[in-house]
Each structure stands twice: as C-alpha cells, then as structure tokens.
XYZ file of C-alpha atoms in Angstrom:
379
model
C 17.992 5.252 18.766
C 15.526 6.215 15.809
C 16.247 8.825 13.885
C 14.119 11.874 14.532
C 14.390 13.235 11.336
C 11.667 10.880 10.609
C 9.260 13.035 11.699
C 7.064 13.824 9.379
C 8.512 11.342 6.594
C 10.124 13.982 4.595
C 10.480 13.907 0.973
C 13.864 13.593 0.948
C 13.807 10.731 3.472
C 10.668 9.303 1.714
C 10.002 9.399 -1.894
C 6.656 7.782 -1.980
C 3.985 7.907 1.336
C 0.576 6.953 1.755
C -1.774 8.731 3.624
C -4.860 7.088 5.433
C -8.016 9.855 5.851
C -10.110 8.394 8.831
C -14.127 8.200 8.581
C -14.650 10.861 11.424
C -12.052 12.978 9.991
C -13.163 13.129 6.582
C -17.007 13.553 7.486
C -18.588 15.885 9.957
C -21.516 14.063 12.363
C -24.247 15.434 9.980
C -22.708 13.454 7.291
C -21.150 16.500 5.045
C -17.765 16.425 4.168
C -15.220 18.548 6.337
C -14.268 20.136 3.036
C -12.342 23.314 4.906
C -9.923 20.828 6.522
C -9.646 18.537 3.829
C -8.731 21.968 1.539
C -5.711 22.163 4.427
C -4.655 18.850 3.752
C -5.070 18.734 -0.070
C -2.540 22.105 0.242
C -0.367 20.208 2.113
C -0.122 17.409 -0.065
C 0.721 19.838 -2.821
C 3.140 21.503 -0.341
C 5.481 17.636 -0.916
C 4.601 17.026 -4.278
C 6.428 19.910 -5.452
C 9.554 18.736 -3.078
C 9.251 15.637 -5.079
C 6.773 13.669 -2.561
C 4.558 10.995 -4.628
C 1.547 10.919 -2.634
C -1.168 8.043 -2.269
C -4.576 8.575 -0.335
C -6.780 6.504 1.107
C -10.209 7.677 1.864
C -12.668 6.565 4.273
C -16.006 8.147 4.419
C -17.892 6.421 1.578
C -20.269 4.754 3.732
C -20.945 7.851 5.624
C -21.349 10.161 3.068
C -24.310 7.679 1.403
C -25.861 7.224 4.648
C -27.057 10.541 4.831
C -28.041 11.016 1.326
C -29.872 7.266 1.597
C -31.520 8.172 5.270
C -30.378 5.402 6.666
C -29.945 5.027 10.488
C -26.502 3.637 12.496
C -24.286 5.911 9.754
C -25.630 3.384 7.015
C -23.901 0.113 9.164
C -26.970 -1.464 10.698
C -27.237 -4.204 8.242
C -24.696 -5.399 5.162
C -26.899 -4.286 2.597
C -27.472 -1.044 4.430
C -23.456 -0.661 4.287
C -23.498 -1.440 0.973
C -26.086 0.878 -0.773
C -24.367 3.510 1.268
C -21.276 3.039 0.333
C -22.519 2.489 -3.827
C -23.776 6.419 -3.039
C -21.611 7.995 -1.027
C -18.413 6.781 -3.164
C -19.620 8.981 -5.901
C -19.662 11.790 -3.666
C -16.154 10.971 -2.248
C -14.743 10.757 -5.443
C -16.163 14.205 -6.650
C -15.223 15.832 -3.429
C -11.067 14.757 -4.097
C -11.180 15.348 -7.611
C -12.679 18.816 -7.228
C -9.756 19.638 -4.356
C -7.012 18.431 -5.939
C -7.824 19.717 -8.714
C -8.052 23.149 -7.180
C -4.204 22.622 -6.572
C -3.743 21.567 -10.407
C -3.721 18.053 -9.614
C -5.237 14.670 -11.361
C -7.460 12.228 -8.836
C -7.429 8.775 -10.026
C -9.828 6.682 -8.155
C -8.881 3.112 -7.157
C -11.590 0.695 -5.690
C -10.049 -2.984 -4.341
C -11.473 -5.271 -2.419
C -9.669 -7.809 -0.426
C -9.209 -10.521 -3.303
C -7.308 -8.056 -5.422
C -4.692 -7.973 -3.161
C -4.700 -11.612 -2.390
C -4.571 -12.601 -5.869
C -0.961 -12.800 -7.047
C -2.085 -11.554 -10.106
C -4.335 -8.863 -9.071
C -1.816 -7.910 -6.970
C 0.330 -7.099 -9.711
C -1.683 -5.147 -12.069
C -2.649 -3.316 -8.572
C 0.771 -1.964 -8.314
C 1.812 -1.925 -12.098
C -1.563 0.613 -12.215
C -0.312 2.555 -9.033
C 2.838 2.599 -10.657
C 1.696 4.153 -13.557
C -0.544 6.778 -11.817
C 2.689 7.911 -10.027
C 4.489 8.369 -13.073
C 2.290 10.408 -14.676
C 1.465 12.971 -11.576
C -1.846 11.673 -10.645
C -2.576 11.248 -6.958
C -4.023 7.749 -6.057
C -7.343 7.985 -4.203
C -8.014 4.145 -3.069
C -10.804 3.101 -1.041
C -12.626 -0.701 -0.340
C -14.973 -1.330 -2.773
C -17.283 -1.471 0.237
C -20.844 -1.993 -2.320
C -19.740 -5.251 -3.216
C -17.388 -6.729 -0.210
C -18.755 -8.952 2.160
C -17.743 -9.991 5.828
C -15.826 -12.861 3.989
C -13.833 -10.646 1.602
C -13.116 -7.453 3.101
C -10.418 -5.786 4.452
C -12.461 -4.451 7.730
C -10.940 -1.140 8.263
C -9.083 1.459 5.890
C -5.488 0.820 7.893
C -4.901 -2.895 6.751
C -6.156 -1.790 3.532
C -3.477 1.529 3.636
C -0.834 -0.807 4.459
C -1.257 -3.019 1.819
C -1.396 -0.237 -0.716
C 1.910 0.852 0.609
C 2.939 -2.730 0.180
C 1.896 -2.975 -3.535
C 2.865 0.588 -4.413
C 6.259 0.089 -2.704
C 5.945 3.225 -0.575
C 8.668 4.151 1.819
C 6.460 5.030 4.607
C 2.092 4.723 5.548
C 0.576 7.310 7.639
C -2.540 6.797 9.610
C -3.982 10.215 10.196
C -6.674 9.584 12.953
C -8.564 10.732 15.801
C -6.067 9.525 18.290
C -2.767 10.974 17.952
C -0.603 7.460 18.475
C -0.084 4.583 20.543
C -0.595 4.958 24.338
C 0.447 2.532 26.883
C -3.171 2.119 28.052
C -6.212 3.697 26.900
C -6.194 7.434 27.578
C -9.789 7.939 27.719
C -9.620 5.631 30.438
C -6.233 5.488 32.223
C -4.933 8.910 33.766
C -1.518 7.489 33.665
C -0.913 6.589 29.876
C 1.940 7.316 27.967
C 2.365 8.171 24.434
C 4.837 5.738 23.015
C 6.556 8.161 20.261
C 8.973 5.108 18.396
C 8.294 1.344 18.402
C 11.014 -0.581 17.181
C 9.174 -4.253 17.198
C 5.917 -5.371 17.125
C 5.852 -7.642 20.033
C 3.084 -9.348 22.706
C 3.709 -5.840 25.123
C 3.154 -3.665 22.068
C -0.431 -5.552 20.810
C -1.153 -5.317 24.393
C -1.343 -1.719 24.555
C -4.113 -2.148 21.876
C -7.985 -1.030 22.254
C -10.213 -2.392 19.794
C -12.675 -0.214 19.827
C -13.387 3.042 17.200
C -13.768 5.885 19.342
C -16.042 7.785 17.102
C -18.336 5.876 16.104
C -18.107 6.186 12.497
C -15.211 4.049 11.232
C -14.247 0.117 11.484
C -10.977 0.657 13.118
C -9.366 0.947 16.513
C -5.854 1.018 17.734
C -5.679 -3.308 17.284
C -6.399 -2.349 13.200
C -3.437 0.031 13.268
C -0.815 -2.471 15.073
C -1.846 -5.117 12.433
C -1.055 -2.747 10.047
C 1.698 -1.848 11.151
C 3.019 -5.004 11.091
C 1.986 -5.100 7.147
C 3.832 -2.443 6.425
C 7.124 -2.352 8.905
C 7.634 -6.482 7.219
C 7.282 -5.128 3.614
C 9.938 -2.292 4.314
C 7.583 0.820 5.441
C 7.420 3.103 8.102
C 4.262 3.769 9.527
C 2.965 6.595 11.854
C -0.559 7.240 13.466
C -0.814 10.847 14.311
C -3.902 12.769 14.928
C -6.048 14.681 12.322
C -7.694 17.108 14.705
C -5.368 19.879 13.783
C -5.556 22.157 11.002
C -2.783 21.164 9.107
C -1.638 17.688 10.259
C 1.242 16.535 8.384
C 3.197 20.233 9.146
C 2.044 19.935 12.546
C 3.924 16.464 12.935
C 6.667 17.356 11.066
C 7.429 20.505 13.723
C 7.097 18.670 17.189
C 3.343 17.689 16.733
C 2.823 14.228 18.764
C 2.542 10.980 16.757
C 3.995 7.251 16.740
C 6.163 6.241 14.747
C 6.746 2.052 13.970
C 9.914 1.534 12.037
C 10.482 -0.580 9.675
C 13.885 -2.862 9.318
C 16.937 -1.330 8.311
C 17.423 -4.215 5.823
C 16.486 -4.080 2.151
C 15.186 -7.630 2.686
C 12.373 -6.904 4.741
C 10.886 -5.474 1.805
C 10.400 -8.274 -0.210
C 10.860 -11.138 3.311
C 6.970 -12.335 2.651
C 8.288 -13.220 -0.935
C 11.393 -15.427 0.341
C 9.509 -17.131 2.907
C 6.336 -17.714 2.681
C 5.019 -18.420 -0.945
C 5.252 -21.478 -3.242
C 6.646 -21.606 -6.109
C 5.065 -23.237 -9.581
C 8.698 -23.433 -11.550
C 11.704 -22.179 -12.342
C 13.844 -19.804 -15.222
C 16.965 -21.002 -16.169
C 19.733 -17.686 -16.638
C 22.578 -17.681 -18.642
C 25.793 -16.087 -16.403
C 25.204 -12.181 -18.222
C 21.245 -12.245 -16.602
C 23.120 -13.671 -12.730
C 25.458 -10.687 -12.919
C 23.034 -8.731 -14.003
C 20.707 -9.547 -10.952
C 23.320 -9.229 -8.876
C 23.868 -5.515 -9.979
C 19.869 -5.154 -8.765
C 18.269 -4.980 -12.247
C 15.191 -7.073 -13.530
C 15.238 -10.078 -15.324
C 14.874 -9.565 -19.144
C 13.659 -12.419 -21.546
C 16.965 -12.640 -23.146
C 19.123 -13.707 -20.458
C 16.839 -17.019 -19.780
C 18.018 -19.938 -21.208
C 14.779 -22.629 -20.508
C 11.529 -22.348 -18.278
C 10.306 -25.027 -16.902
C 6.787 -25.894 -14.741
C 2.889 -24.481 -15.198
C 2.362 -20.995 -13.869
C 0.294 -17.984 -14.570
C 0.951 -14.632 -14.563
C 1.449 -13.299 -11.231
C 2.857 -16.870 -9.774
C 5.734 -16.917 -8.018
C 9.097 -18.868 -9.334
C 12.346 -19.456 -8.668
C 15.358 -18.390 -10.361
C 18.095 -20.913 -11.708
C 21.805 -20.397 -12.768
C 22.947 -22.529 -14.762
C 24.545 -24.757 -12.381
C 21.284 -25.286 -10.494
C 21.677 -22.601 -7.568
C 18.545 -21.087 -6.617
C 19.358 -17.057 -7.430
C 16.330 -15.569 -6.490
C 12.532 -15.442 -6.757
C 10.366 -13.742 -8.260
C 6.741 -13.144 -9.202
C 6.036 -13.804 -13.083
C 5.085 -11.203 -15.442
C 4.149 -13.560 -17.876
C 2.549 -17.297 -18.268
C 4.832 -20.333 -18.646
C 3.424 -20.680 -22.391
C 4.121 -17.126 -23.067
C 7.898 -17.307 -21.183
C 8.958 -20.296 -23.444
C 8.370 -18.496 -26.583
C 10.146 -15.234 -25.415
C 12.869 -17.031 -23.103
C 16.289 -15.566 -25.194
C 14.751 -13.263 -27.228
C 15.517 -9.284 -27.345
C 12.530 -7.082 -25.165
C 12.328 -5.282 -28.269
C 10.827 -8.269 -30.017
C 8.273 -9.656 -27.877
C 5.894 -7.765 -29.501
C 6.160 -9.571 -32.639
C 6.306 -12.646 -30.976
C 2.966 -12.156 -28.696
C 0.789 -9.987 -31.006
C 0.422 -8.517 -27.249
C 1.390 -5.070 -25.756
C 4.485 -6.848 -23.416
C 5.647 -5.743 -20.549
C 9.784 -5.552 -21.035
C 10.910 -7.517 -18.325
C 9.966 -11.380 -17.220
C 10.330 -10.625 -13.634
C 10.618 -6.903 -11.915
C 13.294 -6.321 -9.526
C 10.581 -4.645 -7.290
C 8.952 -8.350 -7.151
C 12.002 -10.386 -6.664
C 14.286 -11.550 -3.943
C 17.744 -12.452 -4.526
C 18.343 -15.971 -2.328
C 22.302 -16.559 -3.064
C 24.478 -13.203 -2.523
C-alpha cells in the first residue's frame, strides 16, 4: 500500500518539488491575474522553503494575460500568431507579477523560458538543469514557462504538464505537482458520470488508467486535459518522481492537500534506477572512457567521474552525448552523458580537476560525467 505520508510531498520526504500553476487558476476570466490567491500560494511556498523545500514553478497564463492587453478574441488562441503576440506580452506581465510576490516573501524569481528543443537537445538539456541547478543553490525560485512567442505546432510542448514533468526530470526533483481545476483522476468524467470515483494512488500507468482520461480543458483557457496529465505522469513516475494533480480552487492548496484535501497521487518506482532507466535504455551512445580501477570503485561508491581517473577516450561526441563507460578489462560500467567534447576529454583524460583550467583556457566544469547523468550497467 502507498504510503500516505505522501500527502502533500513533505519536505522531509521531498527535497526538491515542482509546482505546475494552471491557466484558469493563475488568471481570472477578465484576463487579470488572481493576485490574492497567488499571494496564498507564494506564502505557502515560503511556508517549505524555510523547512528546507527547493521549490520550482511553472506558470501558465502568459498567453492570457497578453490577450487582454492585445484585444484579441478566443483568449489570444484563434490563430498561431495571435498565440504568439500574446504570449510575447503577457510573459512580461507574468514575470513581473512572480517577481513582485516572491519578492514580497524575500525571495529571488529567476525566469526560465524553454521550448521543446531545449529539452530534446542532449546538450540543451544539460545546461537546462546545470542552470536549474544553480538557481537552487543560490535560493532563487525557478519560474519556467514555454517560450510560447516563438514555438510552433512542430516544436512545442502543448500544455504546461509535459513541460512540468520534464523540468522535474532535468532538475531532478523528487516529486511534480499539477495544481488544477480538477482535483485528480476520476474513473470517468465527473461532469458527466454521476458515478465516478476519485482514484487517490495509481501505482502503474496502464491501458485502464489512460482510459479514465478526458482530453478536453474544462475551462477554456489552457491546452491541457486529464490525457496531458497521465502523459506526464508517465514522464515523471519513469525518471523517479512522484506526481499529484490536486485542485487549485481552494485558498491555500498545498496545506489543504497535505491535511486530508482530495488529490491523486502517481508513484513513482521504488528503485533508484527508474531515475536515470531512459538513460540505460533508450539512447545511443557516440564512444566510450576508459577508467583506471580507483575511478570503478569510485563509481561504485556513487560519485562522478573525474578527468583523472580516465585512462583513454575514444569515438566523436559533443558535449551533452551520451557514452559508455569502460574498465579496463572492457566491461561496460556505466553511461553517462558527457560534460565535455571528445577533443576536449583527450586533453584532460588523467589530469587533476584542479588543472583543467590551464589546460582549456575555459571555465571547466570539475567532473567529465555527473553522477546525476549516469547509470551504472555492471553492479
């Protein structure tokens, strides 16, 4: 059975969440922020900071907020363009409207705009997170949004829950909540069907689960319906994350969930490797490191893999690329995604971190792969 102290995703339970802000919950049918409520939520952010809570938002309501200032018609989605000027405006006034409340709690916004290519690119991906990771580290809260003025049909993420979910992939969050105007998962539409059921835990993702699913975005503002939410769902459960959908129509949503307040709850695998499973399984690699027997105990004991412990590098591959990790004898360790080129890992393989510097003329990062972006393959 899960473990209902989940609930809430409590900071001791979950050092680092990401919170997903709807489009009807973040702006009122005029088009005017719901600042009052949003002042709730910004407290209770705050509230789990100071328990030690790293907190990451993402913010619908870009395209929304520029409608109205723009005039346009259809909440500024009845064309692309239309969707795009709007969102070019209204992200201005989304930004101003976090910084200003978070900074009423003594907090730093940092805004984040991706589109769908940064995330797909190995090595967007990773400056994605290293900059999240930074942020963190330095007490800033995250604000992310899709850079909606310049993504296409092509090259977007569609809705702000995929896009949540793969945040909490990159940022290696423990845990994604979908704040919403729904307050989880039924077993048929509730608008519709007198006899649905909230389902409070789901412990797979499976055809009965996606079939519960309707598409549709019940107010009329955002991109997303319950189908959005099980995909991401399934982002973030495989990369090691809880999620939760519970509903925003409350004054204070988060301490409502966390004391009995309704929700659903998708749980993520109890192993470590579910984290990191897309890495093992589905990507190619474009060469390998050679270690010396110090860097395979060394990954063994769950640290990253420094320059000096490689002994020769072998193949083509950029930054960001994933490779494969050798011993010595020619077992496949682990893999791993590059924080350097090949031409730039021969001329630091064996040397001390402390010396890359004067190697690259370059500010280096101190480690050739992260342990956060590796998979050990031979326990």
């Amino acid at each position: 059975m899960p473990s209902v102290t989940l609930a809430g995703f409590p900071p001791a339970l979950c050092r680092r969440i990401v919170i997903k802000i709807g489009s009807a919950l973040l702006v009122d049918p005029t088009g005017d922020p719901r600042t009052a409520w949003l002042r709730t939520l910004v407290g209770e952010i705050a509230a789990r900071r100071a328990e030690g809570q790293q907190v990451i938002i993402v913010s619908s309501g870009a395209i929304a907020l520029g409608a109205r200032r723009l005039g346009l018609s259809k909440g500024g989605r009845g064309s692309l363009e239309d969707a795009q000027a709007a969102a070019a405006v209204g992200q201005i006034a989304l930004s101003q409207a976090w910084a200003m409340l978070l900074g009423e709690e003594g907090i730093t916004a940092a805004q984040m705009l991706v589109t769908l290519d940064d995330l797909e690119n190995r090595r967007r991906y990773l400056n994605a997170s290293a900059t999240l990771e930074r942020l963190l580290s330095l007490g800033a809260v995250p604000v992310v949004n899709e850079n909606d003025s310049v993504a296409t049909a092509e090259i977007r993420f569609g809705d702000n829950d995929r896009l949540a979910a793969r945040i909490g992939q990159a940022a290696r969050a423990d845990a994604v909540v979908l704040l919403s105007d729904v307050d989880g998962l039924y077993t048929a539409n509730p608008h519709v069907d007198a006899t649905a059921m909230l389902v409070e835990n789901v412990e797979r993702i499976d055809a009965s689960v996606m079939a519960m699913a309707d598409g549709g975005s019940g107010s009329g503002m955002g991109s997303g319906g319950m189908r959005s939410k099980i995909e991401a769902a399934k982002i973030a459960t495989g990369a090691g994350a809880h999620l939760a959908i519970i509903s925003g129509h409350v004054e204070a949503p988060l301490e409502s969930w966390a004391n009995g307040g309704r929700g659903t709850i998708f749980h993520a695998a109890e192993s470590r490797r579910a984290r990191k499973s897309w890495l093992a399984g589905r990507l190619t690699t474009r060469g390998h490191l050679t270690i010396d027997a110090g860097a395979e105990r060394a990954l063994a004991s769950g640290n990253s893999l420094l320059p000096i412990g490689v002994r020769s590098v072998s193949g083509s591959f950029a930054r960001g690329d994933v490779v494969d990790i050798l011993a010595e004898d020619g077992r496949i360790l682990a893999r791993g995604l590059s924080e350097y080129d090949s031409g730039d890992a021969v001329k630091i393989a064996g040397k001390r971190s402390e010396d890359i510097a004067a190697i690259l003329s370059d500010v280096p990062r101190s480690v050739l792969i992260h342990r956060d972006h590796m998979v050990l393959l031979a326990q």
